[in-house]
Amino acid sequence: MADEGVDEEKVVCETPTPGKQSTRIDRWKYDAVRRAILEAVPAAGEGLAFRDLPKEVARRLSADERSRLGSVSWYTTTVKLDLEVKGELRRVPRVVPQRLLRG
């Protein structure tokens, strides 16, 4: 019974990679990183290079969020993949290195 509320505090992050298992992360971590990603990725233009995304996310998190989060890079990648699955982010086609635009 003690685990009933656990699912409400976690977000399932999907990945566009077929066969790759989803990841569950704390809701507050997901919300903080999602907000920072959606602020960092421009709505138009050439988009934001994926390699720059963790740095841009870290700049948009509070010092407390960064210290409690742990690996900004890992959480940024995990949430970014989930946002791609949900259509909130998309990759600029045929561009290397990978660049991102809002959905």
Tab-separated table of C-alpha atoms in Angstrom:
chain	number	residue	atom	x	y	z
A	1	MET	CA	0.000	0.000	0.000
A	2	ALA	CA	2.859	2.417	0.678
A	3	ASP	CA	3.772	2.442	-3.040
A	4	GLU	CA	0.353	3.624	-4.239
A	5	GLY	CA	1.396	7.286	-4.430
A	6	VAL	CA	4.774	6.594	-6.028
A	7	ASP	CA	3.476	6.537	-9.623
A	8	GLU	CA	1.874	9.948	-9.138
A	9	GLU	CA	5.289	11.400	-8.275
A	10	LYS	CA	7.064	9.892	-11.298
A	11	VAL	CA	6.891	10.620	-15.015
A	12	VAL	CA	7.440	7.872	-17.569
A	13	CYS	CA	9.880	9.141	-20.202
A	14	GLU	CA	9.631	7.383	-23.540
A	15	THR	CA	12.292	7.201	-26.223
A	16	PRO	CA	11.859	7.186	-30.002
A	17	THR	CA	14.294	4.271	-30.250
A	18	PRO	CA	12.346	1.057	-31.004
A	19	GLY	CA	12.755	-1.563	-28.285
A	20	LYS	CA	14.351	0.853	-25.814
A	21	GLN	CA	12.714	0.715	-22.381
A	22	SER	CA	11.132	3.845	-20.878
A	23	THR	CA	12.598	5.571	-17.826
A	24	ARG	CA	10.755	6.884	-14.764
A	25	ILE	CA	11.970	10.092	-13.135
A	26	ASP	CA	10.684	12.292	-10.346
A	27	ARG	CA	7.951	14.694	-11.460
A	28	TRP	CA	9.755	17.800	-10.155
A	29	LYS	CA	12.909	16.856	-12.076
A	30	TYR	CA	10.923	16.268	-15.262
A	31	ASP	CA	9.025	19.547	-14.908
A	32	ALA	CA	12.157	21.607	-14.183
A	33	VAL	CA	14.159	20.142	-17.072
A	34	ARG	CA	11.193	20.295	-19.479
A	35	ARG	CA	10.635	23.971	-18.667
A	36	ALA	CA	14.321	24.735	-19.191
A	37	ILE	CA	14.452	22.819	-22.490
A	38	LEU	CA	11.369	24.533	-23.875
A	39	GLU	CA	12.822	27.923	-22.912
A	40	ALA	CA	16.202	27.096	-24.446
A	41	VAL	CA	15.090	25.694	-27.783
A	42	PRO	CA	14.081	28.493	-30.145
A	43	ALA	CA	10.628	28.292	-31.709
A	44	ALA	CA	11.952	29.157	-35.183
A	45	GLY	CA	15.167	29.487	-37.115
A	46	GLU	CA	17.889	26.904	-37.295
A	47	GLY	CA	17.231	25.520	-33.825
A	48	LEU	CA	19.525	24.724	-30.930
A	49	ALA	CA	22.404	22.272	-31.309
A	50	PHE	CA	21.813	19.233	-29.096
A	51	ARG	CA	25.411	19.375	-27.862
A	52	ASP	CA	24.634	22.827	-26.366
A	53	LEU	CA	21.362	21.786	-24.740
A	54	PRO	CA	22.696	20.559	-21.334
A	55	LYS	CA	24.624	23.815	-20.849
A	56	GLU	CA	21.543	25.868	-21.774
A	57	VAL	CA	19.331	23.806	-19.476
A	58	ALA	CA	21.768	24.198	-16.574
A	59	ARG	CA	21.746	27.990	-17.050
A	60	ARG	CA	17.955	28.008	-16.702
A	61	LEU	CA	17.799	25.885	-13.543
A	62	SER	CA	18.158	27.390	-10.096
A	63	ALA	CA	21.239	26.528	-8.054
A	64	ASP	CA	19.013	24.428	-5.784
A	65	GLU	CA	17.528	22.528	-8.750
A	66	ARG	CA	21.002	21.849	-10.183
A	67	SER	CA	22.340	20.581	-6.863
A	68	ARG	CA	19.327	18.312	-6.244
A	69	LEU	CA	19.081	17.100	-9.836
A	70	GLY	CA	22.434	15.373	-10.159
A	71	SER	CA	23.431	14.837	-13.782
A	72	VAL	CA	21.959	17.721	-15.791
A	73	SER	CA	23.201	16.075	-18.986
A	74	TRP	CA	21.501	12.720	-18.309
A	75	TYR	CA	18.179	14.302	-17.330
A	76	THR	CA	18.342	16.683	-20.302
A	77	THR	CA	18.794	13.781	-22.720
A	78	THR	CA	16.064	11.703	-21.064
A	79	VAL	CA	13.487	14.503	-21.075
A	80	LYS	CA	14.515	15.650	-24.576
A	81	LEU	CA	13.818	12.174	-25.969
A	82	ASP	CA	10.420	12.106	-24.239
A	83	LEU	CA	9.567	15.534	-25.678
A	84	GLU	CA	10.435	14.224	-29.148
A	85	VAL	CA	8.062	11.282	-28.656
A	86	LYS	CA	5.326	13.668	-27.481
A	87	GLY	CA	5.898	16.016	-30.435
A	88	GLU	CA	6.984	18.996	-28.321
A	89	LEU	CA	10.461	18.908	-29.895
A	90	ARG	CA	11.646	17.835	-33.294
A	91	ARG	CA	15.007	17.356	-34.924
A	92	VAL	CA	15.988	19.474	-37.894
A	93	PRO	CA	16.137	16.917	-40.717
A	94	ARG	CA	19.410	16.160	-42.507
A	95	VAL	CA	21.490	18.389	-40.213
A	96	VAL	CA	24.631	17.222	-38.441
A	97	PRO	CA	25.275	17.814	-35.620
A	98	GLN	CA	21.725	17.313	-34.386
A	99	ARG	CA	19.678	20.509	-33.986
A	100	LEU	CA	16.327	20.867	-32.231
A	101	LEU	CA	13.223	22.952	-32.797
A	102	ARG	CA	10.036	23.258	-30.777
A	103	GLY	CA	7.302	20.876	-31.972
